[in-house]
Amino acid sequence: MAAYQLAQERLAAEFAARWAATLAAVEAREIAGSLAELEAAYVAAIRESAAVSRTLSVAFYRLVRALETGRVIGGPGYRPASSLGSLWADFNRATGKRTGTGPREPLPVDTRDPFPAADLAREARRAEETFRHQVADRIERHERERPARQGSAALDDAELVAWEKEFLESLKTGSSGAGGMLVQDGGRDAIHAALQDDPGALGYYRKTDASPCYFCALMASRGAVYKSRRTAAFGPHPHCHCQVVPIFSRRYQLPAENDAFARMWKRFGGGSLADWRTYYSTTTKTKT
Ligand SMILES: [Zn+2]
C-alpha cells in the first residue's frame, strides 16, 4: 500500500512547505513580535492537513477492509451501495492518483462506525503545545541570547547574520517535523482507534517510508501487531512517515521492506537498542 504511505508523506511535505513560506515571510528580528500570527498560521495549517489525512485514512481503511473481507464498513464518507469500484474511486480521490479500480457490484455492509469523532479541542491543544515548545519557547531563548551575542557588532556582522540564519533553519526543521507528525497523526490515530472498535480487524503492521530511522525499522521488522496487545502503541516521531496499515485477514502480505528489516534483525542477532542503531546505520550505509 505504497500509494497510501506516499500520500500521507506528501501531506506532511505540503504542510512543511506552507509553514516554511510563512516563516520566510518574517524577518528574523521581527519574529518575536509576530508570535500570535505565527501560532495562528501554524495551528491552522496543521489542523487543515490533519483533517485531510484523516479523510484519506478512512477511505484507505474502508478499501483495505473491503478487499480483505468483502464487506463495507460505515462511518464518515460511507455511501449506500458501495462497491469495490466506488471505494477505489474514493481512495483515488483522496490520494489524487489513480491507483486502482474494482467491480461495481454493491458489497454487503457492516453498519457499525468504528471511527471516533475527531476531538477538535484536543487537536487544537496538541498543536498549540507543539507551537509553544518548537517555536515560542525557542524564540524566547534566542531573543535572550541576542544582546550578549551581538555585543558591539554591527547588525550586518557576518557572524551575527549566520547565527540568526542558523537559528531560523533549526526552528524550521524542528517545527515542521513536529507539525508533520501531528498532520499524519490525523490519519494514524483514526486507523489505530478504528481497529480497536472493529470486530473485523485483526491488527496492523507498520509501513515505513523509503529510509526509516533505526527505531522504525525495528518496529517494522516485528511484522504484524495483533489487537490483543493493547499496550502496543504505534510510536511515531517527528520526521517519521510510517503509517498504520490495518489487517483483516491472516492472508495479509507484509511489504518487502518489513521482511528485509526482519532479516537484518536476525543477522544482527540481538543486543541493545544502541547496538542495533549502530548496526542498522552501517548496514544501510554500505547498501547504498
Ligand atoms: Zn517512522
PDB file of C-alpha atoms and ligand atoms in Angstrom:
ATOM      1  CA  MET A   1       0.000   0.000   0.000  1.00  0.00           C
ATOM      2  CA  ALA A   2       2.722   2.360  -1.063  1.00  0.00           C
ATOM      3  CA  ALA A   3       0.235   4.844  -2.577  1.00  0.00           C
ATOM      4  CA  TYR A   4      -1.298   5.404   0.830  1.00  0.00           C
ATOM      5  CA  GLN A   5       2.035   5.862   2.623  1.00  0.00           C
ATOM      6  CA  LEU A   6       3.245   8.258  -0.085  1.00  0.00           C
ATOM      7  CA  ALA A   7       0.021  10.282   0.035  1.00  0.00           C
ATOM      8  CA  GLN A   8       0.390  10.723   3.812  1.00  0.00           C
ATOM      9  CA  GLU A   9       4.050  11.631   3.405  1.00  0.00           C
ATOM     10  CA  ARG A  10       3.032  14.204   0.800  1.00  0.00           C
ATOM     11  CA  LEU A  11       0.545  15.785   3.222  1.00  0.00           C
ATOM     12  CA  ALA A  12       3.351  16.259   5.739  1.00  0.00           C
ATOM     13  CA  ALA A  13       5.558  17.742   2.997  1.00  0.00           C
ATOM     14  CA  GLU A  14       2.818  20.117   1.874  1.00  0.00           C
ATOM     15  CA  PHE A  15       2.332  21.260   5.429  1.00  0.00           C
ATOM     16  CA  ALA A  16       6.102  21.788   5.792  1.00  0.00           C
ATOM     17  CA  ALA A  17       6.234  23.856   2.583  1.00  0.00           C
ATOM     18  CA  ARG A  18       3.316  26.015   3.671  1.00  0.00           C
ATOM     19  CA  TRP A  19       4.860  26.572   7.087  1.00  0.00           C
ATOM     20  CA  ALA A  20       8.272  27.336   5.580  1.00  0.00           C
ATOM     21  CA  ALA A  21       6.669  30.007   3.376  1.00  0.00           C
ATOM     22  CA  THR A  22       5.019  31.564   6.440  1.00  0.00           C
ATOM     23  CA  LEU A  23       8.335  31.618   8.299  1.00  0.00           C
ATOM     24  CA  ALA A  24      10.200  33.002   5.302  1.00  0.00           C
ATOM     25  CA  ALA A  25       7.850  35.984   5.193  1.00  0.00           C
ATOM     26  CA  VAL A  26       9.004  37.096   8.656  1.00  0.00           C
ATOM     27  CA  GLU A  27      12.272  38.932   9.311  1.00  0.00           C
ATOM     28  CA  ALA A  28      14.433  37.168  11.894  1.00  0.00           C
ATOM     29  CA  ARG A  29      14.499  40.257  14.087  1.00  0.00           C
ATOM     30  CA  GLU A  30      10.760  40.730  13.929  1.00  0.00           C
ATOM     31  CA  ILE A  31       9.845  37.164  14.659  1.00  0.00           C
ATOM     32  CA  ALA A  32       9.265  37.689  18.379  1.00  0.00           C
ATOM     33  CA  GLY A  33       6.676  40.343  17.583  1.00  0.00           C
ATOM     34  CA  SER A  34       4.807  38.033  15.208  1.00  0.00           C
ATOM     35  CA  LEU A  35       4.229  35.096  17.543  1.00  0.00           C
ATOM     36  CA  ALA A  36       0.439  35.391  17.637  1.00  0.00           C
ATOM     37  CA  GLU A  37       0.171  35.434  13.830  1.00  0.00           C
ATOM     38  CA  LEU A  38       2.687  32.612  13.511  1.00  0.00           C
ATOM     39  CA  GLU A  39       0.821  30.476  16.018  1.00  0.00           C
ATOM     40  CA  ALA A  40      -2.494  31.004  14.245  1.00  0.00           C
ATOM     41  CA  ALA A  41      -0.917  30.061  10.903  1.00  0.00           C
ATOM     42  CA  TYR A  42       0.890  27.021  12.352  1.00  0.00           C
ATOM     43  CA  VAL A  43      -2.176  25.629  14.116  1.00  0.00           C
ATOM     44  CA  ALA A  44      -4.453  26.244  11.120  1.00  0.00           C
ATOM     45  CA  ALA A  45      -2.034  24.576   8.682  1.00  0.00           C
ATOM     46  CA  ILE A  46      -1.663  21.527  10.935  1.00  0.00           C
ATOM     47  CA  ARG A  47      -5.357  21.123  11.512  1.00  0.00           C
ATOM     48  CA  GLU A  48      -6.364  21.523   7.892  1.00  0.00           C
ATOM     49  CA  SER A  49      -3.823  18.956   6.747  1.00  0.00           C
ATOM     50  CA  ALA A  50      -4.673  16.614   9.647  1.00  0.00           C
ATOM     51  CA  ALA A  51      -8.320  16.653   8.535  1.00  0.00           C
ATOM     52  CA  VAL A  52      -7.248  15.689   5.001  1.00  0.00           C
ATOM     53  CA  SER A  53      -5.023  12.959   6.459  1.00  0.00           C
ATOM     54  CA  ARG A  54      -7.961  11.608   8.405  1.00  0.00           C
ATOM     55  CA  THR A  55     -10.277  11.545   5.379  1.00  0.00           C
ATOM     56  CA  LEU A  56      -7.580   9.741   3.410  1.00  0.00           C
ATOM     57  CA  SER A  57      -7.166   7.184   6.204  1.00  0.00           C
ATOM     58  CA  VAL A  58     -10.860   6.445   6.458  1.00  0.00           C
ATOM     59  CA  ALA A  59     -11.039   5.847   2.686  1.00  0.00           C
ATOM     60  CA  PHE A  60      -7.957   3.630   2.942  1.00  0.00           C
ATOM     61  CA  TYR A  61      -9.281   1.645   5.899  1.00  0.00           C
ATOM     62  CA  ARG A  62     -12.630   1.059   4.199  1.00  0.00           C
ATOM     63  CA  LEU A  63     -10.941  -0.042   0.978  1.00  0.00           C
ATOM     64  CA  VAL A  64      -8.465  -2.452   2.622  1.00  0.00           C
ATOM     65  CA  ARG A  65     -11.235  -3.906   4.750  1.00  0.00           C
ATOM     66  CA  ALA A  66     -13.463  -4.461   1.709  1.00  0.00           C
ATOM     67  CA  LEU A  67     -10.596  -6.032  -0.248  1.00  0.00           C
ATOM     68  CA  GLU A  68      -9.816  -8.454   2.588  1.00  0.00           C
ATOM     69  CA  THR A  69     -13.309  -9.232   3.916  1.00  0.00           C
ATOM     70  CA  GLY A  70     -15.622  -8.419   1.008  1.00  0.00           C
ATOM     71  CA  ARG A  71     -17.655  -6.131   3.297  1.00  0.00           C
ATOM     72  CA  VAL A  72     -18.100  -2.374   3.600  1.00  0.00           C
ATOM     73  CA  ILE A  73     -17.919  -0.587   6.940  1.00  0.00           C
ATOM     74  CA  GLY A  74     -19.955   2.504   7.915  1.00  0.00           C
ATOM     75  CA  GLY A  75     -18.675   5.756   9.336  1.00  0.00           C
ATOM     76  CA  PRO A  76     -17.697   9.081   7.791  1.00  0.00           C
ATOM     77  CA  GLY A  77     -17.810   9.096   3.995  1.00  0.00           C
ATOM     78  CA  TYR A  78     -19.867   5.905   3.820  1.00  0.00           C
ATOM     79  CA  ARG A  79     -22.257   5.816   0.871  1.00  0.00           C
ATOM     80  CA  PRO A  80     -25.050   3.267   0.341  1.00  0.00           C
ATOM     81  CA  ALA A  81     -24.461   0.639  -2.353  1.00  0.00           C
ATOM     82  CA  SER A  82     -20.687   0.980  -2.070  1.00  0.00           C
ATOM     83  CA  SER A  83     -18.712  -1.358  -4.285  1.00  0.00           C
ATOM     84  CA  LEU A  84     -15.013  -2.085  -4.655  1.00  0.00           C
ATOM     85  CA  GLY A  85     -15.177   0.258  -7.640  1.00  0.00           C
ATOM     86  CA  SER A  86     -16.638   3.132  -5.613  1.00  0.00           C
ATOM     87  CA  LEU A  87     -14.217   2.520  -2.711  1.00  0.00           C
ATOM     88  CA  TRP A  88     -11.266   2.638  -5.085  1.00  0.00           C
ATOM     89  CA  ALA A  89     -12.709   5.852  -6.556  1.00  0.00           C
ATOM     90  CA  ASP A  90     -12.949   7.368  -3.048  1.00  0.00           C
ATOM     91  CA  PHE A  91      -9.385   6.331  -2.281  1.00  0.00           C
ATOM     92  CA  ASN A  92      -8.091   7.640  -5.619  1.00  0.00           C
ATOM     93  CA  ARG A  93      -9.783  10.965  -4.966  1.00  0.00           C
ATOM     94  CA  ALA A  94      -8.139  11.156  -1.538  1.00  0.00           C
ATOM     95  CA  THR A  95      -4.651  10.398  -2.886  1.00  0.00           C
ATOM     96  CA  GLY A  96      -5.104  12.459  -6.043  1.00  0.00           C
ATOM     97  CA  LYS A  97      -3.836   9.473  -8.048  1.00  0.00           C
ATOM     98  CA  ARG A  98      -5.442   6.672  -9.972  1.00  0.00           C
ATOM     99  CA  THR A  99      -4.135   3.683  -8.060  1.00  0.00           C
ATOM    100  CA  GLY A 100      -6.766   1.017  -8.644  1.00  0.00           C
ATOM    101  CA  THR A 101     -10.275   0.073  -9.788  1.00  0.00           C
ATOM    102  CA  GLY A 102     -12.811  -2.600  -8.980  1.00  0.00           C
ATOM    103  CA  PRO A 103     -16.199  -4.034  -9.912  1.00  0.00           C
ATOM    104  CA  ARG A 104     -19.395  -2.061  -9.376  1.00  0.00           C
ATOM    105  CA  GLU A 105     -21.482  -4.700  -7.574  1.00  0.00           C
ATOM    106  CA  PRO A 106     -22.666  -3.386  -4.204  1.00  0.00           C
ATOM    107  CA  LEU A 107     -20.987  -5.132  -1.257  1.00  0.00           C
ATOM    108  CA  PRO A 108     -22.661  -6.299   1.951  1.00  0.00           C
ATOM    109  CA  VAL A 109     -22.475  -3.693   4.695  1.00  0.00           C
ATOM    110  CA  ASP A 110     -21.442  -3.641   8.351  1.00  0.00           C
ATOM    111  CA  THR A 111     -23.268  -0.537   9.528  1.00  0.00           C
ATOM    112  CA  ARG A 112     -21.015  -0.003  12.537  1.00  0.00           C
ATOM    113  CA  ASP A 113     -18.929   3.208  12.656  1.00  0.00           C
ATOM    114  CA  PRO A 114     -15.574   2.350  14.299  1.00  0.00           C
ATOM    115  CA  PHE A 115     -14.063   5.776  13.647  1.00  0.00           C
ATOM    116  CA  PRO A 116     -14.208   8.003  16.713  1.00  0.00           C
ATOM    117  CA  ALA A 117     -15.321  11.584  16.084  1.00  0.00           C
ATOM    118  CA  ALA A 118     -12.337  13.896  15.695  1.00  0.00           C
ATOM    119  CA  ASP A 119     -11.576  15.502  19.073  1.00  0.00           C
ATOM    120  CA  LEU A 120     -11.175  19.072  17.835  1.00  0.00           C
ATOM    121  CA  ALA A 121     -10.382  20.568  21.239  1.00  0.00           C
ATOM    122  CA  ARG A 122      -7.633  18.004  21.867  1.00  0.00           C
ATOM    123  CA  GLU A 123      -6.187  18.507  18.384  1.00  0.00           C
ATOM    124  CA  ALA A 124      -6.077  22.264  18.877  1.00  0.00           C
ATOM    125  CA  ARG A 125      -4.403  21.822  22.243  1.00  0.00           C
ATOM    126  CA  ARG A 126      -1.748  19.495  20.833  1.00  0.00           C
ATOM    127  CA  ALA A 127      -0.979  21.913  18.007  1.00  0.00           C
ATOM    128  CA  GLU A 128      -0.727  24.851  20.409  1.00  0.00           C
ATOM    129  CA  GLU A 129       1.548  22.925  22.779  1.00  0.00           C
ATOM    130  CA  THR A 130       3.757  21.920  19.885  1.00  0.00           C
ATOM    131  CA  PHE A 131       3.967  25.538  18.771  1.00  0.00           C
ATOM    132  CA  ARG A 132       4.954  26.588  22.266  1.00  0.00           C
ATOM    133  CA  HIS A 133       7.757  24.007  22.535  1.00  0.00           C
ATOM    134  CA  GLN A 134       9.031  24.170  18.983  1.00  0.00           C
ATOM    135  CA  VAL A 135       8.601  27.857  18.213  1.00  0.00           C
ATOM    136  CA  ALA A 136       7.630  30.258  21.021  1.00  0.00           C
ATOM    137  CA  ASP A 137       9.983  28.930  23.732  1.00  0.00           C
ATOM    138  CA  ARG A 138      12.891  28.679  21.326  1.00  0.00           C
ATOM    139  CA  ILE A 139      12.381  32.206  20.003  1.00  0.00           C
ATOM    140  CA  GLU A 140      12.252  33.500  23.554  1.00  0.00           C
ATOM    141  CA  ARG A 141      15.569  31.805  24.380  1.00  0.00           C
ATOM    142  CA  HIS A 142      17.087  33.105  21.178  1.00  0.00           C
ATOM    143  CA  GLU A 143      15.987  36.668  21.940  1.00  0.00           C
ATOM    144  CA  ARG A 144      17.534  36.416  25.395  1.00  0.00           C
ATOM    145  CA  GLU A 145      20.851  35.313  23.910  1.00  0.00           C
ATOM    146  CA  ARG A 146      20.960  38.020  21.258  1.00  0.00           C
ATOM    147  CA  PRO A 147      22.276  41.020  23.259  1.00  0.00           C
ATOM    148  CA  ALA A 148      25.316  39.073  24.510  1.00  0.00           C
ATOM    149  CA  ARG A 149      25.836  37.608  21.075  1.00  0.00           C
ATOM    150  CA  GLN A 150      25.633  40.952  19.340  1.00  0.00           C
ATOM    151  CA  GLY A 151      27.798  42.955  21.747  1.00  0.00           C
ATOM    152  CA  SER A 152      29.061  45.921  19.821  1.00  0.00           C
ATOM    153  CA  ALA A 153      28.922  44.200  16.433  1.00  0.00           C
ATOM    154  CA  ALA A 154      27.012  45.814  13.588  1.00  0.00           C
ATOM    155  CA  LEU A 155      23.658  44.363  12.552  1.00  0.00           C
ATOM    156  CA  ASP A 156      25.125  43.081   9.310  1.00  0.00           C
ATOM    157  CA  ASP A 157      28.100  41.449  11.006  1.00  0.00           C
ATOM    158  CA  ALA A 158      28.658  38.190   9.098  1.00  0.00           C
ATOM    159  CA  GLU A 159      28.857  36.012  12.185  1.00  0.00           C
ATOM    160  CA  LEU A 160      25.705  37.501  13.628  1.00  0.00           C
ATOM    161  CA  VAL A 161      23.834  37.064  10.361  1.00  0.00           C
ATOM    162  CA  ALA A 162      24.959  33.434  10.201  1.00  0.00           C
ATOM    163  CA  TRP A 163      23.832  32.929  13.781  1.00  0.00           C
ATOM    164  CA  GLU A 164      20.357  34.289  13.005  1.00  0.00           C
ATOM    165  CA  LYS A 165      20.118  32.186   9.876  1.00  0.00           C
ATOM    166  CA  GLU A 166      21.160  29.013  11.630  1.00  0.00           C
ATOM    167  CA  PHE A 167      18.565  29.620  14.311  1.00  0.00           C
ATOM    168  CA  LEU A 168      15.798  30.073  11.766  1.00  0.00           C
ATOM    169  CA  GLU A 169      16.848  26.896   9.964  1.00  0.00           C
ATOM    170  CA  SER A 170      16.774  24.803  13.101  1.00  0.00           C
ATOM    171  CA  LEU A 171      13.489  26.402  14.127  1.00  0.00           C
ATOM    172  CA  LYS A 172      12.024  25.451  10.767  1.00  0.00           C
ATOM    173  CA  THR A 173      13.335  21.875  10.893  1.00  0.00           C
ATOM    174  CA  GLY A 174      12.067  21.256  14.413  1.00  0.00           C
ATOM    175  CA  SER A 175       8.671  22.844  13.967  1.00  0.00           C
ATOM    176  CA  SER A 176       7.940  21.288  10.586  1.00  0.00           C
ATOM    177  CA  GLY A 177       8.931  17.820  11.824  1.00  0.00           C
ATOM    178  CA  ALA A 178       6.742  18.068  14.912  1.00  0.00           C
ATOM    179  CA  GLY A 179       3.887  19.641  12.940  1.00  0.00           C
ATOM    180  CA  GLY A 180       4.144  16.990  10.222  1.00  0.00           C
ATOM    181  CA  MET A 181       3.798  14.347  12.921  1.00  0.00           C
ATOM    182  CA  LEU A 182       0.521  15.903  14.070  1.00  0.00           C
ATOM    183  CA  VAL A 183      -0.667  16.124  10.457  1.00  0.00           C
ATOM    184  CA  GLN A 184      -0.144  12.398   9.871  1.00  0.00           C
ATOM    185  CA  ASP A 185      -1.499  11.564  13.315  1.00  0.00           C
ATOM    186  CA  GLY A 186      -4.839  12.761  11.951  1.00  0.00           C
ATOM    187  CA  GLY A 187      -4.877   9.584   9.864  1.00  0.00           C
ATOM    188  CA  ARG A 188      -2.764   7.303  12.076  1.00  0.00           C
ATOM    189  CA  ASP A 189      -4.918   7.904  15.152  1.00  0.00           C
ATOM    190  CA  ALA A 190      -8.130   7.339  13.174  1.00  0.00           C
ATOM    191  CA  ILE A 191      -6.932   3.932  11.949  1.00  0.00           C
ATOM    192  CA  HIS A 192      -5.414   2.893  15.276  1.00  0.00           C
ATOM    193  CA  ALA A 193      -8.671   3.755  17.082  1.00  0.00           C
ATOM    194  CA  ALA A 194     -10.917   2.163  14.442  1.00  0.00           C
ATOM    195  CA  LEU A 195      -9.026  -1.146  14.743  1.00  0.00           C
ATOM    196  CA  GLN A 196      -9.867  -1.425  18.423  1.00  0.00           C
ATOM    197  CA  ASP A 197     -13.553  -0.904  17.788  1.00  0.00           C
ATOM    198  CA  ASP A 198     -13.917  -3.038  14.668  1.00  0.00           C
ATOM    199  CA  PRO A 199     -14.539  -6.756  15.347  1.00  0.00           C
ATOM    200  CA  GLY A 200     -13.442  -7.441  11.758  1.00  0.00           C
ATOM    201  CA  ALA A 201      -9.924  -6.061  12.319  1.00  0.00           C
ATOM    202  CA  LEU A 202      -7.080  -8.318  13.480  1.00  0.00           C
ATOM    203  CA  GLY A 203      -4.354  -5.742  13.964  1.00  0.00           C
ATOM    204  CA  TYR A 204      -1.966  -3.686  11.884  1.00  0.00           C
ATOM    205  CA  TYR A 205       1.539  -3.510  10.540  1.00  0.00           C
ATOM    206  CA  ARG A 206       3.883  -0.598  10.141  1.00  0.00           C
ATOM    207  CA  LYS A 207       4.512   0.674   6.628  1.00  0.00           C
ATOM    208  CA  THR A 208       7.670   2.760   6.689  1.00  0.00           C
ATOM    209  CA  ASP A 209       8.900   5.370   4.227  1.00  0.00           C
ATOM    210  CA  ALA A 210      11.816   4.628   1.904  1.00  0.00           C
ATOM    211  CA  SER A 211      14.529   5.274   4.506  1.00  0.00           C
ATOM    212  CA  PRO A 212      13.167   4.913   8.042  1.00  0.00           C
ATOM    213  CA  CYS A 213      15.215   5.505  11.162  1.00  0.00           C
ATOM    214  CA  TYR A 214      16.589   2.565  13.189  1.00  0.00           C
ATOM    215  CA  PHE A 215      13.659   2.704  15.611  1.00  0.00           C
ATOM    216  CA  CYS A 216      11.011   2.488  12.893  1.00  0.00           C
ATOM    217  CA  ALA A 217      12.950  -0.218  11.047  1.00  0.00           C
ATOM    218  CA  LEU A 218      12.975  -2.264  14.258  1.00  0.00           C
ATOM    219  CA  MET A 219       9.248  -1.785  14.782  1.00  0.00           C
ATOM    220  CA  ALA A 220       8.580  -2.731  11.153  1.00  0.00           C
ATOM    221  CA  SER A 221      10.807  -5.823  11.442  1.00  0.00           C
ATOM    222  CA  ARG A 222       8.416  -7.249  14.025  1.00  0.00           C
ATOM    223  CA  GLY A 223       5.671  -7.652  11.430  1.00  0.00           C
ATOM    224  CA  ALA A 224       2.020  -7.620  12.413  1.00  0.00           C
ATOM    225  CA  VAL A 225       0.871  -6.196  15.723  1.00  0.00           C
ATOM    226  CA  TYR A 226      -2.267  -8.015  16.819  1.00  0.00           C
ATOM    227  CA  LYS A 227      -5.070  -6.275  18.627  1.00  0.00           C
ATOM    228  CA  SER A 228      -4.788  -8.334  21.786  1.00  0.00           C
ATOM    229  CA  ARG A 229      -1.560  -6.473  22.556  1.00  0.00           C
ATOM    230  CA  ARG A 230      -3.490  -3.386  23.558  1.00  0.00           C
ATOM    231  CA  THR A 231      -0.472  -1.739  25.101  1.00  0.00           C
ATOM    232  CA  ALA A 232       1.364  -1.697  21.774  1.00  0.00           C
ATOM    233  CA  ALA A 233       1.291   1.999  20.909  1.00  0.00           C
ATOM    234  CA  PHE A 234       2.254   2.984  17.383  1.00  0.00           C
ATOM    235  CA  GLY A 235       5.042   5.338  18.425  1.00  0.00           C
ATOM    236  CA  PRO A 236       5.506   7.827  15.598  1.00  0.00           C
ATOM    237  CA  HIS A 237       8.026  10.643  15.981  1.00  0.00           C
ATOM    238  CA  PRO A 238       8.888  13.902  14.180  1.00  0.00           C
ATOM    239  CA  HIS A 239      10.108  13.381  10.606  1.00  0.00           C
ATOM    240  CA  CYS A 240       8.649   9.839  10.676  1.00  0.00           C
ATOM    241  CA  HIS A 241       6.364   8.935   7.777  1.00  0.00           C
ATOM    242  CA  CYS A 242       5.392   5.459   8.942  1.00  0.00           C
ATOM    243  CA  GLN A 243       1.740   4.576   8.549  1.00  0.00           C
ATOM    244  CA  VAL A 244      -0.644   2.189  10.260  1.00  0.00           C
ATOM    245  CA  VAL A 245      -1.890  -0.423   7.783  1.00  0.00           C
ATOM    246  CA  PRO A 246      -4.863  -2.383   9.144  1.00  0.00           C
ATOM    247  CA  ILE A 247      -5.116  -6.166   8.784  1.00  0.00           C
ATOM    248  CA  PHE A 248      -8.416  -8.012   8.407  1.00  0.00           C
ATOM    249  CA  SER A 249      -7.249 -11.432   7.310  1.00  0.00           C
ATOM    250  CA  ARG A 250      -4.359 -13.753   8.167  1.00  0.00           C
ATOM    251  CA  ARG A 251      -3.506 -13.727   4.484  1.00  0.00           C
ATOM    252  CA  TYR A 252      -2.108 -10.186   4.578  1.00  0.00           C
ATOM    253  CA  GLN A 253       1.201  -9.623   2.862  1.00  0.00           C
ATOM    254  CA  LEU A 254       3.936  -7.632   4.557  1.00  0.00           C
ATOM    255  CA  PRO A 255       5.779  -5.092   2.396  1.00  0.00           C
ATOM    256  CA  ALA A 256       9.166  -6.275   1.166  1.00  0.00           C
ATOM    257  CA  GLU A 257      10.934  -3.716   3.382  1.00  0.00           C
ATOM    258  CA  ASN A 258       9.394  -5.168   6.542  1.00  0.00           C
ATOM    259  CA  ASP A 259      10.749  -8.596   5.605  1.00  0.00           C
ATOM    260  CA  ALA A 260      14.124  -7.073   4.785  1.00  0.00           C
ATOM    261  CA  PHE A 261      14.257  -5.408   8.218  1.00  0.00           C
ATOM    262  CA  ALA A 262      13.282  -8.710   9.844  1.00  0.00           C
ATOM    263  CA  ARG A 263      16.198 -10.461   8.076  1.00  0.00           C
ATOM    264  CA  MET A 264      18.511  -7.636   9.122  1.00  0.00           C
ATOM    265  CA  TRP A 265      17.361  -8.002  12.730  1.00  0.00           C
ATOM    266  CA  LYS A 266      18.038 -11.734  12.590  1.00  0.00           C
ATOM    267  CA  ARG A 267      21.548 -11.217  11.233  1.00  0.00           C
ATOM    268  CA  PHE A 268      22.112  -8.596  13.926  1.00  0.00           C
ATOM    269  CA  GLY A 269      21.486 -11.375  16.418  1.00  0.00           C
ATOM    270  CA  GLY A 270      20.321  -9.300  19.381  1.00  0.00           C
ATOM    271  CA  GLY A 271      21.738  -6.634  21.627  1.00  0.00           C
ATOM    272  CA  SER A 272      20.847  -3.229  22.995  1.00  0.00           C
ATOM    273  CA  LEU A 273      18.896  -0.617  21.086  1.00  0.00           C
ATOM    274  CA  ALA A 274      22.102   1.403  20.785  1.00  0.00           C
ATOM    275  CA  ASP A 275      23.888  -1.615  19.258  1.00  0.00           C
ATOM    276  CA  TRP A 276      21.045  -2.054  16.815  1.00  0.00           C
ATOM    277  CA  ARG A 277      21.237   1.622  15.892  1.00  0.00           C
ATOM    278  CA  THR A 278      24.909   1.288  15.016  1.00  0.00           C
ATOM    279  CA  TYR A 279      24.369  -1.974  13.154  1.00  0.00           C
ATOM    280  CA  TYR A 280      21.419  -0.547  11.227  1.00  0.00           C
ATOM    281  CA  SER A 281      23.182   2.639  10.184  1.00  0.00           C
ATOM    282  CA  THR A 282      26.322   0.823   8.997  1.00  0.00           C
ATOM    283  CA  THR A 283      24.301  -1.863   7.185  1.00  0.00           C
ATOM    284  CA  THR A 284      22.049   0.601   5.391  1.00  0.00           C
ATOM    285  CA  LYS A 285      25.014   2.809   4.545  1.00  0.00           C
ATOM    286  CA  THR A 286      27.023   0.014   2.915  1.00  0.00           C
ATOM    287  CA  LYS A 287      23.911  -0.985   0.984  1.00  0.00           C
ATOM    288  CA  THR A 288      23.551   2.394  -0.743  1.00  0.00           C
TER     289      THR A 288
HETATM  290 ZN    ZN B   1       8.798   6.026  11.239  1.00  0.00          ZN
END
